[in-house]
Coordinates of N, CA and C in Angstrom, one line a residue:
M1052 N 45.6 -55.8 51.8 CA 46.1 -55.4 51.2 C 46.2 -54.5 49.8
T1053 N 46.8 -53.6 49.7 CA 46.7 -52.5 48.6 C 47.6 -52.8 47.6
W1054 N 47.7 -52.0 46.7 CA 48.5 -51.8 45.8 C 50.1 -51.6 46.2
F1055 N 50.0 -50.8 47.1 CA 51.1 -50.3 47.9 C 52.1 -51.4 48.6
D1056 N 51.2 -52.2 49.3 CA 51.8 -53.5 49.9 C 52.5 -54.2 48.9
Y1057 N 51.9 -54.4 47.7 CA 52.5 -55.4 46.6 C 53.5 -54.8 46.2
A1058 N 53.7 -53.3 45.9 CA 54.9 -52.6 45.3 C 56.1 -52.8 46.4
V1059 N 55.6 -52.6 47.4 CA 56.6 -52.6 48.7 C 57.4 -54.1 48.6
I1060 N 56.5 -55.2 48.5 CA 57.2 -56.5 48.8 C 57.7 -56.9 47.3
A1061 N 56.9 -56.2 46.3 CA 57.9 -56.7 44.8 C 59.3 -56.2 44.7
S1062 N 59.2 -54.6 45.3 CA 60.5 -53.8 45.3 C 61.8 -54.6 45.9
V1063 N 61.4 -55.0 47.2 CA 61.9 -55.7 48.2 C 62.4 -57.2 47.5
G1064 N 61.4 -57.8 47.2 CA 61.6 -59.1 46.6 C 62.7 -59.3 45.3
L1065 N 62.3 -58.1 44.3 CA 63.1 -57.9 43.2 C 64.5 -57.7 43.5
S1066 N 64.5 -56.5 44.4 CA 66.1 -56.5 45.0 C 66.9 -57.6 45.4
V1067 N 66.2 -58.5 46.1 CA 66.8 -59.6 46.6 C 67.1 -60.6 45.4
L1068 N 66.3 -60.7 44.7 CA 66.7 -61.9 43.5 C 67.4 -61.3 42.5
L1069 N 67.8 -60.0 42.4 CA 68.7 -59.7 41.4 C 69.9 -59.6 42.0
A1070 N 70.4 -59.5 43.5 CA 71.4 -59.3 44.3 C 72.0 -60.8 44.6
V1071 N 71.0 -61.9 44.4 CA 71.0 -63.5 44.6 C 71.7 -63.8 43.2
I1072 N 71.3 -63.3 42.3 CA 71.8 -63.5 41.0 C 73.1 -63.1 40.4
R1073 N 73.3 -62.0 40.7 CA 74.7 -61.3 40.8 C 75.9 -61.6 41.9
G1074 N 75.2 -61.9 42.9 CA 76.2 -62.3 44.0 C 76.5 -60.7 44.7
A1075 N 76.9 -61.0 45.9 CA 77.6 -60.1 46.6 C 78.9 -59.0 46.1
V1076 N 79.8 -60.1 45.4 CA 80.8 -59.1 45.0 C 80.5 -58.3 43.9
R1077 N 79.6 -58.6 43.0 CA 79.2 -57.7 41.8 C 78.1 -56.7 42.5
E1078 N 77.7 -57.0 43.5 CA 77.0 -56.1 44.2 C 77.4 -54.8 44.5
I1079 N 78.8 -55.4 45.3 CA 79.5 -54.3 46.0 C 80.3 -53.8 45.2
A1080 N 80.8 -54.3 43.7 CA 81.4 -53.6 43.2 C 80.6 -52.5 42.0
A1081 N 79.3 -53.3 42.0 CA 78.3 -52.0 41.6 C 78.2 -51.0 42.1
L1082 N 78.2 -51.2 43.6 CA 77.8 -49.6 44.3 C 79.3 -49.0 44.4
A1083 N 80.4 -49.8 44.5 CA 81.5 -48.8 44.9 C 81.6 -48.4 43.5
G1084 N 81.4 -48.7 42.4 CA 81.4 -48.2 41.0 C 80.4 -46.9 40.8
W1085 N 79.5 -46.7 41.3 CA 78.7 -45.8 41.3 C 79.3 -44.7 42.1
A1086 N 79.6 -45.1 43.5 CA 80.1 -44.0 44.0 C 81.5 -43.3 43.5
A1087 N 82.5 -44.2 42.9 CA 83.5 -43.8 42.4 C 83.3 -42.9 41.1
A1088 N 82.2 -43.5 40.4 CA 81.9 -42.3 39.1 C 81.2 -41.0 39.5
L1089 N 80.7 -41.2 40.2 CA 79.9 -39.6 40.7 C 81.2 -38.9 41.0
I1090 N 82.3 -39.4 42.0 CA 83.2 -38.7 42.6 C 84.4 -38.2 41.6
L1091 N 84.8 -39.2 40.7 CA 85.6 -39.3 39.8 C 85.4 -38.3 38.6
S1092 N 84.0 -38.4 38.2 CA 83.6 -37.4 37.0 C 83.3 -36.1 38.0
G1093 N 83.1 -36.0 38.9 CA 83.1 -34.8 39.4 C 84.4 -33.9 39.6
L1094 N 85.3 -34.6 40.1 CA 87.1 -34.3 40.0 C 87.6 -33.9 38.7
F1095 N 87.2 -34.6 37.7 CA 87.7 -34.6 36.7 C 87.4 -34.3 35.2
A1096 N 86.0 -33.8 35.4 CA 85.3 -33.6 34.2 C 85.9 -32.1 33.3
Q1097 N 86.1 -31.3 34.3 CA 86.8 -30.4 33.8 C 88.0 -30.2 33.2
E1098 N 89.1 -31.2 33.9 CA 90.0 -31.4 33.0 C 90.3 -32.0 31.8
L1099 N 89.3 -32.9 31.7 CA 89.2 -33.6 30.3 C 88.4 -32.9 29.4
A1100 N 87.5 -31.8 29.8 CA 86.7 -30.9 28.8 C 87.7 -30.1 28.2
Q1101 N 88.8 -30.0 28.9 CA 89.9 -29.0 28.1 C 90.6 -29.7 27.0
W1102 N 90.4 -30.9 27.1 CA 91.0 -31.5 25.9 C 89.9 -31.9 24.6
L1103 N 88.5 -31.6 25.0 CA 87.6 -31.6 23.6 C 87.8 -30.6 22.6
P1104 N 87.1 -31.3 21.6 CA 87.3 -30.0 20.4 C 86.5 -28.4 21.0
I1105 N 87.6 -27.4 20.5 CA 87.5 -25.9 20.6 C 85.7 -25.8 20.3
A1106 N 85.6 -26.5 19.2 CA 84.5 -26.2 18.3 C 83.1 -26.3 19.3
L1107 N 82.9 -27.2 20.1 CA 82.0 -27.3 20.8 C 81.8 -26.4 22.1
S1108 N 80.3 -26.1 22.5 CA 80.5 -24.9 23.8 C 80.7 -25.5 25.0
P1109 N 81.4 -24.5 25.8 CA 81.9 -25.1 27.2 C 80.8 -26.0 28.0
M1110 N 79.4 -25.7 27.8 CA 78.7 -26.3 28.3 C 78.6 -27.9 28.2
L1111 N 78.8 -28.1 26.4 CA 78.7 -29.0 26.1 C 79.8 -30.1 26.4
K1112 N 81.0 -29.3 26.5 CA 82.2 -30.3 26.6 C 82.3 -30.8 27.9
A1113 N 81.7 -29.9 29.0 CA 81.7 -30.4 30.4 C 80.7 -31.7 30.6
V1114 N 79.7 -31.4 29.8 CA 78.6 -32.5 30.1 C 78.9 -34.0 29.0
I1115 N 79.6 -33.8 28.1 CA 80.5 -34.9 27.4 C 81.8 -35.3 28.5
A1116 N 82.3 -34.5 29.0 CA 83.5 -35.0 29.8 C 82.8 -35.9 31.0
Y1117 N 81.7 -35.2 31.5 CA 81.3 -35.9 32.9 C 80.9 -37.3 32.2
L1118 N 80.3 -37.1 31.4 CA 79.4 -38.4 31.0 C 80.5 -39.5 30.5
V1119 N 81.3 -38.9 29.7 CA 82.6 -40.1 29.5 C 83.2 -40.5 30.4
I1120 N 83.9 -39.9 31.7 CA 84.2 -40.0 33.0 C 83.4 -41.0 33.6
F1121 N 82.1 -40.8 33.7 CA 81.5 -41.5 34.7 C 80.9 -42.9 33.9
L1122 N 80.5 -43.0 32.6 CA 80.3 -44.3 31.9 C 81.4 -45.2 31.8
G1123 N 82.8 -44.5 31.7 CA 83.6 -45.1 32.0 C 84.2 -45.7 33.1
V1124 N 84.1 -45.3 34.0 CA 84.2 -46.1 35.6 C 83.1 -46.8 35.7
L1125 N 82.0 -46.6 35.4 CA 80.9 -47.7 35.8 C 81.1 -49.0 34.7
L1126 N 81.6 -48.7 33.7 CA 82.0 -50.0 32.6 C 82.9 -50.7 33.3
L1127 N 84.2 -50.1 33.7 CA 85.1 -50.6 34.5 C 85.2 -51.2 36.0
S1128 N 84.0 -50.8 36.4 CA 84.1 -51.2 37.8 C 83.1 -52.4 37.7
G1129 N 82.1 -52.6 36.8 CA 81.1 -53.9 36.1 C 82.3 -54.9 35.6
L1130 N 83.1 -54.7 35.2 CA 83.9 -55.7 34.4 C 84.7 -56.2 35.8
A1131 N 85.3 -55.5 36.6 CA 86.0 -55.7 37.8 C 85.2 -56.7 38.3
G1132 N 83.8 -56.5 38.7 CA 82.8 -57.2 39.6 C 82.5 -58.6 38.8
V1133 N 82.7 -58.9 37.6 CA 82.2 -59.8 36.9 C 83.7 -60.8 37.3
L1134 N 84.8 -60.2 36.9 CA 85.9 -60.9 37.3 C 86.2 -61.3 38.6
L1135 N 85.9 -60.4 39.4 CA 85.9 -60.8 41.0 C 84.9 -62.0 41.2
A1136 N 83.7 -62.1 40.7 CA 82.7 -63.0 41.2 C 83.3 -64.4 40.2
K1137 N 83.7 -64.1 38.9 CA 84.1 -65.6 38.6 C 85.5 -66.1 39.6
L1138 N 86.2 -65.2 40.2 CA 87.6 -65.6 41.1 C 86.8 -66.3 42.5
F1139 N 85.8 -65.8 42.7 CA 85.2 -66.4 43.9 C 84.4 -67.4 43.8
R1140 N 83.9 -67.7 42.5 CA 83.1 -69.1 42.4 C 84.2 -70.1 41.8
A1141 N 85.4 -69.7 41.2 CA 86.8 -70.5 41.1 C 87.2 -71.1 42.1
A1142 N 87.4 -70.2 43.6 CA 87.5 -70.6 44.6 C 86.6 -71.5 45.8
G1143 N 85.6 -71.6 44.9 CA 84.4 -72.5 46.0 C 83.6 -71.4 46.8
L1144 N 83.7 -70.4 46.6 CA 82.8 -69.5 47.4 C 81.6 -69.0 46.5
G1145 N 81.0 -69.6 45.4 CA 79.6 -69.3 45.0 C 78.6 -69.0 45.8
F1146 N 78.4 -69.9 46.3 CA 77.0 -70.0 47.6 C 77.3 -68.9 48.6
T1147 N 78.5 -68.8 49.4 CA 78.4 -67.9 50.2 C 78.5 -66.5 49.4
D1148 N 78.5 -66.2 48.2 CA 78.8 -64.9 47.7 C 77.1 -64.5 47.2
R1149 N 76.5 -65.4 46.7 CA 75.2 -65.6 46.7 C 74.4 -65.3 47.7
A1150 N 74.5 -65.8 48.9 CA 73.9 -65.8 50.4 C 74.2 -64.4 50.6
V1151 N 75.4 -63.8 50.7 CA 75.5 -62.3 50.9 C 74.9 -61.5 50.3
G1152 N 74.9 -62.0 49.1 CA 74.4 -60.9 48.1 C 72.7 -60.9 48.2
A1153 N 72.0 -61.8 48.7 CA 70.6 -62.2 49.3 C 70.6 -61.0 50.4
L1154 N 71.6 -61.2 51.7 CA 71.1 -59.9 52.4 C 71.5 -58.6 52.2
F1155 N 72.7 -58.4 51.0 CA 72.8 -57.1 50.5 C 71.6 -56.6 49.8
G1156 N 70.9 -57.4 49.1 CA 69.8 -57.0 48.1 C 68.6 -56.9 49.1
L1157 N 68.4 -57.5 50.3 CA 67.7 -57.0 51.2 C 67.7 -56.0 51.9
V1158 N 68.9 -55.4 52.2 CA 69.0 -54.2 52.8 C 69.0 -53.1 52.0
R1159 N 69.3 -53.1 50.6 CA 69.1 -52.1 49.7 C 67.6 -51.8 49.2
G1160 N 66.8 -53.1 49.2 CA 65.3 -53.3 48.9 C 64.9 -52.3 49.9
V1161 N 65.1 -52.3 51.1 CA 64.4 -52.3 52.3 C 64.8 -50.4 52.2
L1162 N 66.0 -50.2 51.9 CA 66.2 -48.8 51.9 C 65.6 -47.9 50.8
I1163 N 65.6 -48.7 49.7 CA 64.9 -48.1 48.4 C 63.4 -48.1 48.9
V1164 N 62.9 -48.9 49.7 CA 61.3 -48.5 50.1 C 61.5 -47.3 51.0
F1165 N 62.1 -47.3 52.1 CA 62.4 -46.6 53.2 C 62.2 -45.0 52.3
V1166 N 63.3 -44.9 51.4 CA 63.3 -43.6 50.7 C 62.2 -43.1 50.0
A1167 N 61.4 -44.1 49.2 CA 60.5 -43.7 48.9 C 59.4 -43.4 49.7
V1168 N 59.0 -43.8 50.8 CA 58.2 -43.5 51.4 C 58.5 -42.3 52.1
M1169 N 59.7 -42.0 52.5 CA 60.0 -40.6 52.9 C 59.8 -39.7 51.9
L1170 N 60.0 -39.6 50.9 CA 59.6 -38.7 50.0 C 58.3 -38.5 49.7
A1171 N 57.7 -39.7 49.5 CA 55.8 -39.3 49.7 C 55.6 -38.7 50.9
G1172 N 56.1 -38.7 51.7 CA 55.8 -38.1 52.7 C 55.8 -36.3 52.7
L1173 N 56.6 -36.1 51.3 CA 56.4 -34.5 51.1 C 55.4 -34.3 50.1
T1174 N 54.6 -35.1 49.8 CA 53.3 -35.0 48.7 C 52.2 -35.4 50.0
S1175 N 51.0 -35.4 49.1 CA 49.8 -35.5 49.6 C 49.5 -37.2 49.3
L1176 N 50.4 -38.0 48.6 CA 50.0 -39.7 48.3 C 49.6 -40.1 50.2
P1177 N 50.2 -39.7 51.1 CA 49.7 -40.4 52.2 C 48.4 -40.5 52.6
R1178 N 47.9 -39.5 52.1 CA 46.3 -39.2 52.6 C 45.5 -40.0 51.6
E1179 N 46.1 -40.7 50.7 CA 45.1 -41.4 49.7 C 44.9 -42.4 50.3
P1180 N 43.4 -43.3 49.9 CA 43.2 -44.5 50.4 C 43.7 -45.7 50.2
F1181 N 44.4 -45.6 49.3 CA 45.6 -46.7 48.8 C 46.6 -47.0 49.8
W1182 N 47.1 -45.3 50.3 CA 47.9 -45.7 51.2 C 47.7 -45.9 52.8
R1183 N 46.3 -45.4 53.1 CA 45.9 -45.6 54.5 C 45.6 -46.6 54.4
E1184 N 45.1 -47.5 53.7 CA 44.6 -49.1 54.1 C 45.8 -49.9 53.8
A1185 N 46.8 -49.6 53.5 CA 47.9 -50.4 53.4 C 48.5 -51.0 54.7
A1186 N 48.4 -52.3 54.7 CA 49.2 -52.6 55.9 C 50.7 -52.5 56.1
L1187 N 51.5 -52.1 55.1 CA 52.7 -51.9 55.2 C 53.0 -50.5 55.4
S1188 N 52.4 -49.4 55.2 CA 52.5 -48.3 54.9 C 52.6 -47.7 56.6
G1189 N 51.8 -48.0 57.4 CA 52.2 -47.8 59.2 C 53.8 -48.0 59.5
P1190 N 54.1 -49.2 59.5 CA 55.5 -49.5 60.0 C 56.5 -48.6 59.4
I1191 N 56.2 -48.8 57.7 CA 57.1 -47.9 57.1 C 57.2 -46.3 57.8
E1192 N 56.0 -45.8 57.9 CA 55.9 -44.3 58.3 C 56.9 -44.6 59.4
T1193 N 56.3 -45.4 60.6 CA 56.8 -45.3 61.7 C 58.4 -45.0 61.8
A1194 N 59.1 -46.1 60.8 CA 60.5 -45.8 60.4 C 61.0 -44.6 60.2
V1195 N 60.4 -44.3 59.4 CA 60.7 -42.8 58.7 C 60.8 -41.6 59.5
L1196 N 59.8 -41.8 60.6 CA 59.3 -40.7 61.5 C 60.6 -40.9 62.7
A1197 N 61.1 -42.0 62.9 CA 62.0 -42.6 63.9 C 63.3 -41.7 63.1
A1198 N 63.5 -41.9 62.2 CA 64.9 -41.0 61.4 C 64.9 -39.7 61.0
K1199 N 63.8 -39.1 61.1 CA 63.5 -37.7 61.2 C 64.4 -36.7 61.8
P1200 N 64.8 -37.0 62.9 CA 66.1 -36.1 63.9 C 67.2 -36.2 62.9
A1201 N 67.7 -37.5 62.3 CA 69.1 -37.4 61.5 C 68.7 -36.8 60.1
L1202 N 67.8 -36.2 59.6 CA 67.6 -35.5 58.4 C 67.8 -34.0 58.5
P1203 N 67.9 -33.4 57.3 CA 68.3 -31.7 57.5 C 66.9 -31.5 58.0
K1204 N 67.0 -30.4 59.1 CA 65.6 -29.6 59.5 C 64.5 -29.3 58.5
D1205 N 65.1 -28.7 57.6 CA 64.0 -28.2 56.7 C 63.5 -29.5 55.8
L1206 N 63.9 -30.5 55.7 CA 63.4 -31.5 54.8 C 62.5 -32.2 56.1
A1207 N 63.0 -32.6 56.9 CA 62.3 -33.2 58.4 C 60.8 -32.2 58.6
Q1208 N 60.9 -31.2 58.6 CA 59.7 -30.4 59.1 C 58.5 -30.6 57.8
R1209 N 58.9 -31.0 56.8 CA 58.0 -31.2 55.5 C 57.6 -32.4 55.4
I1210 N 57.9 -33.5 56.0 CA 57.1 -35.1 55.9 C 56.5 -35.2 56.8
R1211 N 55.1 -35.7 56.4 CA 53.8 -35.8 57.1 C 53.2 -37.1 56.4
Y1212 N 52.7 -37.8 57.3 CA 51.9 -38.8 56.7 C 50.2 -38.4 57.0
R1213 N 49.8 -37.7 57.9 CA 48.2 -37.6 58.5 C 47.7 -36.0 57.8

């Protein structure tokens, strides 16, 4: 095993551990919060920017407005997640919340590794000895190659592992 294998195991393990600690409710609220923050800040940043002081440049106003909405939505979704998790625990569903959280963390960890290996396929990293000698690089590369037809053609053509 090389450090590549240890990094994969650590990434997935850390994702599972964090999800068990936080629970599925908080994990799902966080994921929904990120999605909502991206969408809502994109939709309403221009509206908010109009209300900012005129002395600021238009670019700075747009950035500030985007960040205010983005961070505000993340904060609210985080608070909602904490409250919902407390509600679940009060209802006696704490173990279920954490067990489902572990599954969520496992899936998230595997997806993070998958995307990292896919992006590495765009570079020369897969030709390095630490990668070639890794026990887990081959199976993950196989999974990425199997998913290539679902990727945009320009991206898929550039992913190489040999």
